[in-house]
Amino acid sequence: MPDPISLLRSAVPQRWLNPHREGLFAAPTVGETRLGPADMQGAQDRFTRFAPLLEDLFPELANSQGQIESALTPVPRMQQAMGLPPEQGRLWVKSDHSLPVAGSIKARGGFHEVLEWAETLALQHGLLHAGADYRSLALPAARALFAPHQVAVGSTGNLGMAIGVLAAALGFKAVVHMSTDAKEWKKERLRQHGVEVVEHTGDYEQAVAQGREQAAADPLCHFVDDERSLSLFVGYSAAALYLRDQLYAQGVVVDAEHPLLVYIPCGVGGAPSGIAWGLHQLFGEHVFCFFAEPVQSPCFLVQMLAEPGSHPSVYDFGLTNQTQADGLAIPRASLLAAQAMRGVLAGVFTVRDQSLFEHLALLHASEGMRIEPSAAAGFSGPLQLRGHALACAGANHVVWTTGGLLVPEAQYQGFLQQGLLSL
Ligand SMILES: *Cc1c(COP(=O)(O)O)cnc(C)c1O
């Protein structure tokens, strides 16, 4: 068996199981701040407080009374099409590809951070009190407070979309620093929403660094730091509470005979780690979270294999960081996320781009679901786990489809064609 490092270097898809998994999770920590279970609940409560305001700001949230959530759906036709026998468990999709407004998983963390900042400012200036109706934040006094303030972020696209659209809707100045791999239609959509798009010639990491630097010089600017933010992290974690309710509502048991296996596409690691951290608080040793990464951008695997204290990038292993999964084209993992995952992550899978397109097309043909390439990365997980004891008859495999709603039709048809080539 070749070792994980040589597989990594040769960009061959692999399954890596975490030898450090102890079932105990470390508190995610930044400086003196440590997160605990109350923070996950706190994030969910914040979303609840803001729901009436969000419903007013975004007509597409009328059906859900301002709640931003996605369905958990069994996908038996996809399971069959993938060749996953029922003796190896049951396949589900957690449909974040349909999350309204942002169109991706970034609605969770990204929205949480913008809402938390708006709330903090409003409290500081006496515009909110306990039990207040948050719709008052759409009134002139609050708009006047927010207008001189800026929200900035560095992104490959989807995070910028979430932060930019919400910040602009609340009346902030919104600035999104985009890496070269960001798609043109995402930039255009942001500009239409009144967001300033700053284009950088480098990769995601450089876009973030330059955004962070520019923001530091402006005291009225809040920079959403994808590599270090605890607010993003807890925003993602709240997904675990809703998923638990969805599992119970559909009669899914999680215990030693019924392991819950969750597969989440991983970029910098914040979104999947936040969710995995939340799920571990609720299900402990019976939940197994696997991250899925492109073979050319496996930054989280690189970090999990690294010596403690080091912070290598995928370039150090001769990889290109080139992938069609634009949300996953990240050269170096978040240390906050890696530290939080060290003792709990079940493993990492790496995936070729062509597999993303195949699974995107297969999901469309079998279940009529419309996802973007990044969001297809999780489907390789259950396949790579075939033959492992975890893939038992009682297992539930939840593949997290992380984006897709806003992809323009012409782009999507291109993805489909590429997948159909090899089906
Ligand atoms: C951002 C993103 C991810 C991964 O989130 P990270 O926090 O960067 O790890 C996965 N899928 C899609 C579609 C994304 O936009």
Coordinates of C-alpha atoms and ligand atoms in Angstrom, one line a residue:
M1 CA 0.0 0.0 0.0
P2 CA 1.5 3.4 -1.0
D3 CA 1.6 5.8 2.0
P4 CA -0.8 8.8 2.1
I5 CA 2.0 11.3 1.2
S6 CA 2.9 9.6 -2.0
L7 CA -0.7 9.3 -3.0
L8 CA -1.1 12.9 -2.2
R9 CA 1.9 13.9 -4.3
S10 CA 0.7 11.9 -7.3
A11 CA -2.8 13.3 -7.1
V12 CA -4.4 9.8 -6.9
P13 CA -7.8 9.6 -5.1
Q14 CA -7.4 8.2 -1.6
R15 CA -9.2 7.4 1.6
W16 CA -7.4 8.5 4.7
L17 CA -8.7 7.4 8.1
N18 CA -7.7 9.6 11.1
P19 CA -5.5 7.6 13.5
H20 CA -5.9 10.5 16.1
R21 CA -9.7 10.1 16.4
E22 CA -10.4 9.6 20.1
G23 CA -14.1 10.6 20.2
L24 CA -13.2 13.5 22.4
F25 CA -13.5 16.9 20.8
A26 CA -11.2 19.8 21.6
A27 CA -12.9 23.2 22.1
P28 CA -12.2 25.3 19.0
T29 CA -10.0 28.1 20.3
V30 CA -8.8 31.5 19.0
G31 CA -6.6 33.4 21.4
E32 CA -8.4 33.4 24.7
T33 CA -11.8 32.5 23.3
R34 CA -13.0 28.9 23.5
L35 CA -16.2 27.7 22.0
G36 CA -18.6 25.4 23.9
P37 CA -22.1 23.8 23.4
A38 CA -23.8 27.1 24.4
D39 CA -22.3 28.8 21.4
M40 CA -23.9 26.4 19.0
Q41 CA -27.3 27.0 20.6
G42 CA -26.5 30.8 20.7
A43 CA -26.0 30.8 16.9
Q44 CA -29.3 29.1 16.3
D45 CA -31.0 31.5 18.6
R46 CA -29.5 34.4 16.7
F47 CA -30.9 33.1 13.4
T48 CA -34.3 32.8 15.1
R49 CA -34.2 36.4 16.4
F50 CA -33.3 37.7 12.9
A51 CA -35.8 35.5 11.0
P52 CA -38.6 38.1 10.8
L53 CA -36.1 40.7 9.5
L54 CA -34.7 38.3 6.9
E55 CA -38.2 37.5 5.7
D56 CA -38.8 41.2 5.1
L57 CA -35.5 41.7 3.3
F58 CA -35.7 38.6 1.0
P59 CA -39.0 37.7 -0.6
E60 CA -37.7 34.1 -1.3
L61 CA -37.8 33.5 2.5
A62 CA -41.6 34.1 2.8
N63 CA -42.3 30.3 2.7
S64 CA -40.0 29.5 5.5
Q65 CA -40.8 32.6 7.7
G66 CA -37.2 33.8 7.4
Q67 CA -35.6 30.5 8.3
I68 CA -32.7 29.5 6.1
E69 CA -32.6 25.7 6.1
S70 CA -32.5 22.8 3.7
A71 CA -34.1 19.4 3.3
L72 CA -32.7 16.0 4.4
T73 CA -33.9 13.5 1.7
P74 CA -33.4 9.8 1.1
V75 CA -32.0 9.3 -2.4
P76 CA -32.6 5.6 -3.2
R77 CA -32.4 6.1 -7.0
M78 CA -29.0 7.8 -6.6
Q79 CA -27.9 5.0 -4.3
Q80 CA -28.8 2.4 -6.9
A81 CA -27.2 4.4 -9.7
M82 CA -24.0 4.6 -7.7
G83 CA -24.0 0.9 -7.1
L84 CA -24.1 1.2 -3.3
P85 CA -25.9 -2.0 -2.0
P86 CA -28.5 -1.6 0.8
E87 CA -26.4 -4.0 3.0
Q88 CA -23.9 -1.1 3.2
G89 CA -26.4 1.4 4.5
R90 CA -28.9 4.0 3.3
L91 CA -28.0 7.1 1.3
W92 CA -29.3 10.6 2.1
V93 CA -28.7 14.1 0.7
K94 CA -28.6 17.2 2.9
S95 CA -29.6 19.7 0.4
D96 CA -27.6 22.9 1.1
H97 CA -27.4 23.3 -2.7
S98 CA -30.9 24.7 -2.3
L99 CA -30.2 27.2 0.5
P100 CA -32.0 30.4 -0.4
V101 CA -30.4 33.8 -0.9
A102 CA -26.8 32.6 -0.9
G103 CA -27.3 29.3 -2.9
S104 CA -24.6 27.5 -0.8
I105 CA -23.6 26.3 2.6
K106 CA -22.0 29.8 3.1
A107 CA -25.5 31.0 4.0
R108 CA -24.9 29.4 7.4
G109 CA -21.5 30.7 8.6
G110 CA -21.5 33.8 6.4
F111 CA -24.9 35.1 7.4
H112 CA -24.3 34.3 11.0
E113 CA -21.2 36.5 11.1
V114 CA -22.9 39.5 9.3
L115 CA -26.0 39.2 11.6
E116 CA -23.8 39.0 14.7
W117 CA -21.9 42.1 13.7
A118 CA -25.1 44.0 12.9
E119 CA -26.6 43.0 16.2
T120 CA -23.5 44.0 18.1
L121 CA -23.5 47.5 16.5
A122 CA -27.2 47.9 17.1
L123 CA -26.9 47.0 20.8
Q124 CA -23.9 49.3 21.3
H125 CA -25.9 52.2 19.9
G126 CA -29.1 51.5 21.9
L127 CA -31.1 50.4 18.9
L128 CA -32.0 47.0 20.3
H129 CA -33.2 45.8 23.7
A130 CA -34.2 42.4 25.1
G131 CA -37.2 41.1 23.3
A132 CA -37.0 43.7 20.5
D133 CA -38.6 43.2 17.1
Y134 CA -35.5 42.8 14.9
R135 CA -37.5 44.2 11.9
S136 CA -36.6 47.6 13.4
L137 CA -33.2 47.1 11.9
A138 CA -34.7 47.9 8.5
L139 CA -35.8 51.3 9.7
P140 CA -33.9 54.6 9.0
A141 CA -32.1 54.8 12.3
A142 CA -30.5 51.4 11.9
R143 CA -29.7 52.0 8.2
A144 CA -28.0 55.3 9.2
L145 CA -25.9 53.5 11.7
F146 CA -24.9 50.7 9.3
A147 CA -24.2 52.9 6.2
P148 CA -20.7 54.2 7.1
H149 CA -19.6 50.8 8.2
Q150 CA -18.1 48.3 5.8
V151 CA -18.1 44.5 5.7
A152 CA -15.3 43.0 3.7
V153 CA -14.3 39.4 2.9
G154 CA -11.9 37.4 0.7
S155 CA -13.4 34.6 -1.3
T156 CA -13.3 32.2 -4.2
G157 CA -16.9 33.1 -4.8
N158 CA -19.6 31.6 -2.6
L159 CA -18.6 33.2 0.7
G160 CA -18.4 36.6 -1.0
M161 CA -21.9 36.0 -2.4
A162 CA -23.3 35.2 1.1
I163 CA -21.6 38.0 2.9
G164 CA -21.9 40.6 0.1
V165 CA -25.6 40.1 -0.5
L166 CA -26.7 40.1 3.1
A167 CA -24.4 43.0 4.2
A168 CA -25.6 45.1 1.3
A169 CA -29.3 44.3 2.1
L170 CA -28.8 45.5 5.6
G171 CA -27.3 48.8 4.4
F172 CA -23.6 48.2 5.0
K173 CA -21.0 48.9 2.4
A174 CA -19.9 45.5 1.2
V175 CA -16.5 44.7 -0.4
V176 CA -15.6 41.3 -1.7
H177 CA -12.0 40.4 -2.6
M178 CA -12.1 37.8 -5.2
S179 CA -9.4 35.3 -6.2
T180 CA -8.6 34.6 -9.9
D181 CA -10.6 31.4 -9.9
A182 CA -13.8 33.1 -9.0
K183 CA -16.4 32.8 -11.7
E184 CA -17.4 35.9 -13.7
W185 CA -21.2 35.4 -13.1
K186 CA -20.6 35.5 -9.3
K187 CA -18.8 38.9 -9.6
E188 CA -21.6 40.2 -11.8
R189 CA -24.3 39.1 -9.4
L190 CA -22.6 40.8 -6.6
R191 CA -22.2 44.1 -8.5
Q192 CA -25.9 44.0 -9.3
H193 CA -26.5 43.8 -5.5
G194 CA -24.4 46.9 -5.0
V195 CA -21.4 45.1 -3.7
E196 CA -17.9 46.3 -4.6
V197 CA -15.9 43.5 -6.1
V198 CA -12.1 43.8 -5.9
E199 CA -10.3 41.4 -8.3
H200 CA -7.0 39.9 -7.3
T201 CA -4.5 38.2 -9.6
G202 CA -3.6 35.5 -7.0
D203 CA -5.3 32.6 -5.4
Y204 CA -7.7 32.5 -2.5
E205 CA -5.1 32.8 0.1
Q206 CA -3.7 36.0 -1.4
A207 CA -7.2 37.5 -1.8
V208 CA -7.8 36.9 1.9
A209 CA -4.5 38.3 2.9
Q210 CA -4.9 41.5 0.8
G211 CA -8.5 42.0 2.0
R212 CA -7.4 41.5 5.6
E213 CA -4.7 44.1 5.2
Q214 CA -6.9 46.7 3.6
A215 CA -9.6 46.2 6.3
A216 CA -7.1 46.5 9.1
A217 CA -6.4 50.1 8.1
D218 CA -10.1 51.1 8.4
P219 CA -11.7 51.2 11.9
L220 CA -15.2 51.1 10.5
C221 CA -14.5 47.9 8.6
H222 CA -15.4 44.4 9.8
F223 CA -13.4 41.8 7.9
V224 CA -14.9 38.3 7.8
D225 CA -11.8 36.1 8.2
D226 CA -12.5 32.7 6.6
E227 CA -9.3 31.3 8.0
R228 CA -9.8 32.4 11.6
S229 CA -13.4 33.4 12.4
L230 CA -15.2 31.8 15.4
S231 CA -18.4 33.5 14.3
L232 CA -18.4 31.7 11.0
F233 CA -17.5 28.5 12.8
V234 CA -20.5 28.5 15.2
G235 CA -22.8 29.7 12.4
Y236 CA -22.0 26.5 10.6
S237 CA -22.3 24.4 13.7
A238 CA -25.9 25.3 14.2
A239 CA -26.7 23.1 11.2
A240 CA -26.2 20.1 13.5
L241 CA -29.2 21.0 15.7
Y242 CA -31.6 21.2 12.8
L243 CA -30.2 18.0 11.2
R244 CA -30.7 16.2 14.5
D245 CA -34.4 17.2 14.4
Q246 CA -34.7 16.1 10.8
L247 CA -33.1 12.7 11.5
Y248 CA -35.5 12.1 14.5
A249 CA -38.5 13.2 12.4
Q250 CA -37.6 10.6 9.8
G251 CA -37.1 7.9 12.3
V252 CA -33.3 7.6 11.9
V253 CA -31.6 6.1 15.0
V254 CA -28.0 7.0 15.7
D255 CA -26.2 4.5 17.9
A256 CA -23.5 1.8 17.8
E257 CA -25.5 -0.4 15.3
H258 CA -26.6 2.7 13.3
P259 CA -23.6 4.9 12.7
L260 CA -24.2 8.2 11.1
L261 CA -21.7 8.9 8.3
V262 CA -21.5 12.4 7.1
Y263 CA -19.6 13.5 4.0
I264 CA -18.8 17.2 3.5
P265 CA -16.8 19.0 0.8
C266 CA -13.9 20.8 2.3
G267 CA -12.2 24.0 1.2
V268 CA -10.4 25.9 4.0
G269 CA -12.2 23.7 6.4
G270 CA -14.4 26.1 8.3
A271 CA -17.8 24.9 7.1
P272 CA -17.2 21.1 7.4
S273 CA -15.5 21.5 10.7
G274 CA -18.2 23.7 12.2
I275 CA -20.8 21.2 11.2
A276 CA -18.7 18.2 12.4
W277 CA -18.0 19.9 15.7
G278 CA -21.8 20.5 16.2
L279 CA -22.6 16.9 15.3
H280 CA -20.1 15.5 17.7
Q281 CA -21.6 17.4 20.5
L282 CA -25.0 15.8 19.7
F283 CA -24.0 12.3 18.7
G284 CA -20.5 11.7 20.2
E285 CA -18.7 8.6 19.0
H286 CA -21.6 7.4 16.8
V287 CA -21.1 10.1 14.2
F288 CA -18.3 9.8 11.6
C289 CA -17.5 12.9 9.6
F290 CA -15.5 12.6 6.4
F291 CA -14.2 15.6 4.4
A292 CA -14.0 15.4 0.7
E293 CA -11.3 17.4 -1.2
P294 CA -10.1 17.6 -4.9
V295 CA -6.9 15.7 -5.6
Q296 CA -5.1 19.0 -6.5
S297 CA -6.4 20.9 -3.4
P298 CA -6.3 18.5 -0.5
C299 CA -5.3 21.2 2.0
F300 CA -7.0 19.7 5.0
L301 CA -5.4 16.3 4.5
V302 CA -2.1 18.0 4.1
Q303 CA -2.6 19.7 7.4
M304 CA -3.8 16.5 9.2
L305 CA -0.6 14.8 8.0
A306 CA 1.6 17.6 9.0
E307 CA 3.9 17.9 12.0
P308 CA 2.3 19.8 14.9
G309 CA 3.2 23.4 14.6
S310 CA 3.7 23.4 10.9
H311 CA 1.3 24.8 8.3
P312 CA 2.2 23.4 4.8
S313 CA 0.3 24.2 1.6
V314 CA -0.7 21.9 -1.3
Y315 CA 2.0 23.6 -3.4
D316 CA 4.6 22.1 -1.1
F317 CA 3.6 18.7 -2.4
G318 CA 3.9 19.7 -6.1
L319 CA 0.2 20.1 -6.5
T320 CA -1.4 22.8 -8.6
N321 CA -4.5 23.9 -6.6
Q322 CA -6.3 23.8 -9.9
T323 CA -9.8 22.4 -9.8
Q324 CA -13.2 23.1 -11.3
A325 CA -14.6 22.9 -7.8
D326 CA -14.0 26.6 -7.3
G327 CA -15.2 26.7 -3.7
L328 CA -12.6 24.0 -2.8
A329 CA -9.5 25.6 -4.5
I330 CA -7.8 26.4 -1.3
P331 CA -4.0 25.9 -0.8
R332 CA -3.8 25.9 3.0
A333 CA -6.3 24.8 5.6
S334 CA -7.6 26.9 8.5
L335 CA -5.6 26.1 11.6
L336 CA -8.7 26.7 13.8
A337 CA -10.6 24.1 11.9
A338 CA -7.7 21.6 11.8
Q339 CA -7.1 21.9 15.6
A340 CA -10.8 21.4 16.3
M341 CA -10.9 18.3 14.0
R342 CA -7.8 16.5 15.1
G343 CA -9.4 14.3 17.7
V344 CA -12.8 13.8 16.0
L345 CA -12.5 13.7 12.2
A346 CA -13.1 10.2 10.9
G347 CA -11.2 10.8 7.7
V348 CA -10.6 12.6 4.4
F349 CA -11.3 11.5 0.8
T350 CA -9.7 13.0 -2.2
V351 CA -11.6 13.1 -5.5
R352 CA -10.8 13.8 -9.2
D353 CA -12.6 16.5 -10.9
Q354 CA -14.1 14.1 -13.4
S355 CA -15.8 12.2 -10.6
L356 CA -17.4 15.5 -9.5
F357 CA -19.0 15.9 -12.9
E358 CA -20.1 12.3 -13.1
H359 CA -21.8 12.5 -9.7
L360 CA -23.4 15.9 -10.6
A361 CA -24.8 14.3 -13.7
L362 CA -25.9 11.1 -12.0
L363 CA -27.7 13.0 -9.3
H364 CA -29.5 15.0 -11.9
A365 CA -30.5 11.9 -13.9
S366 CA -31.6 9.9 -10.8
E367 CA -33.1 12.4 -8.4
G368 CA -33.5 15.6 -10.5
M369 CA -31.3 17.5 -8.1
R370 CA -29.2 20.4 -9.5
I371 CA -25.8 20.9 -7.8
E372 CA -22.5 22.6 -8.6
P373 CA -19.2 20.6 -9.0
S374 CA -17.9 21.3 -5.5
A375 CA -21.1 20.1 -4.0
A376 CA -20.7 16.6 -5.6
A377 CA -17.4 15.8 -3.8
G378 CA -19.1 14.0 -0.9
F379 CA -20.6 11.2 -3.1
S380 CA -17.2 9.6 -3.5
G381 CA -17.2 9.0 0.3
P382 CA -19.6 6.1 0.6
L383 CA -18.0 4.5 -2.5
Q384 CA -14.5 4.7 -1.0
L385 CA -15.8 3.3 2.2
R386 CA -17.1 0.1 0.6
G387 CA -15.8 -3.0 2.4
H388 CA -15.2 -1.0 5.7
A389 CA -17.0 -2.1 8.8
L390 CA -18.7 1.3 9.1
A391 CA -20.6 0.7 5.8
C392 CA -23.0 -1.8 7.5
A393 CA -26.7 -2.4 7.0
G394 CA -27.7 0.0 9.8
A395 CA -25.5 2.8 8.6
N396 CA -26.9 6.1 7.3
H397 CA -24.7 8.0 4.8
V398 CA -25.5 11.7 4.6
V399 CA -23.9 13.4 1.6
W400 CA -23.8 17.2 2.1
T401 CA -24.5 18.9 -1.2
T402 CA -23.1 22.3 -0.5
G403 CA -24.1 24.6 -3.4
G404 CA -25.8 25.0 -6.7
L405 CA -29.0 27.1 -6.6
L406 CA -27.7 30.2 -8.2
V407 CA -25.6 28.6 -11.0
P408 CA -26.7 30.1 -14.3
E409 CA -28.4 27.6 -16.6
A410 CA -25.8 27.8 -19.4
Q411 CA -23.0 27.0 -16.8
Y412 CA -25.0 24.1 -15.4
Q413 CA -25.6 22.6 -18.8
G414 CA -21.8 22.7 -19.4
F415 CA -21.2 20.8 -16.1
L416 CA -23.9 18.2 -17.1
Q417 CA -22.3 17.6 -20.5
Q418 CA -18.9 17.1 -18.9
G419 CA -20.4 14.5 -16.6
L420 CA -22.3 12.7 -19.3
L421 CA -19.1 12.2 -21.3
S422 CA -18.0 9.4 -19.0
L423 CA -21.3 7.9 -17.8
Ligands
LIG1 C1 -17.1 27.0 0.8 C2 -17.6 25.8 0.2 C3 -17.3 24.6 0.7 C4 -16.3 24.4 1.9 O1 -16.3 25.3 2.9 P1 -14.9 25.7 3.6 O2 -15.3 26.4 4.8 O3 -14.2 26.5 2.7 O4 -14.2 24.4 3.9 C5 -17.9 23.5 0.2 N1 -18.7 23.6 -0.9 C6 -19.1 24.8 -1.4 C7 -20.0 24.8 -2.6 C8 -18.5 25.9 -0.9 O5 -18.9 27.1 -1.4

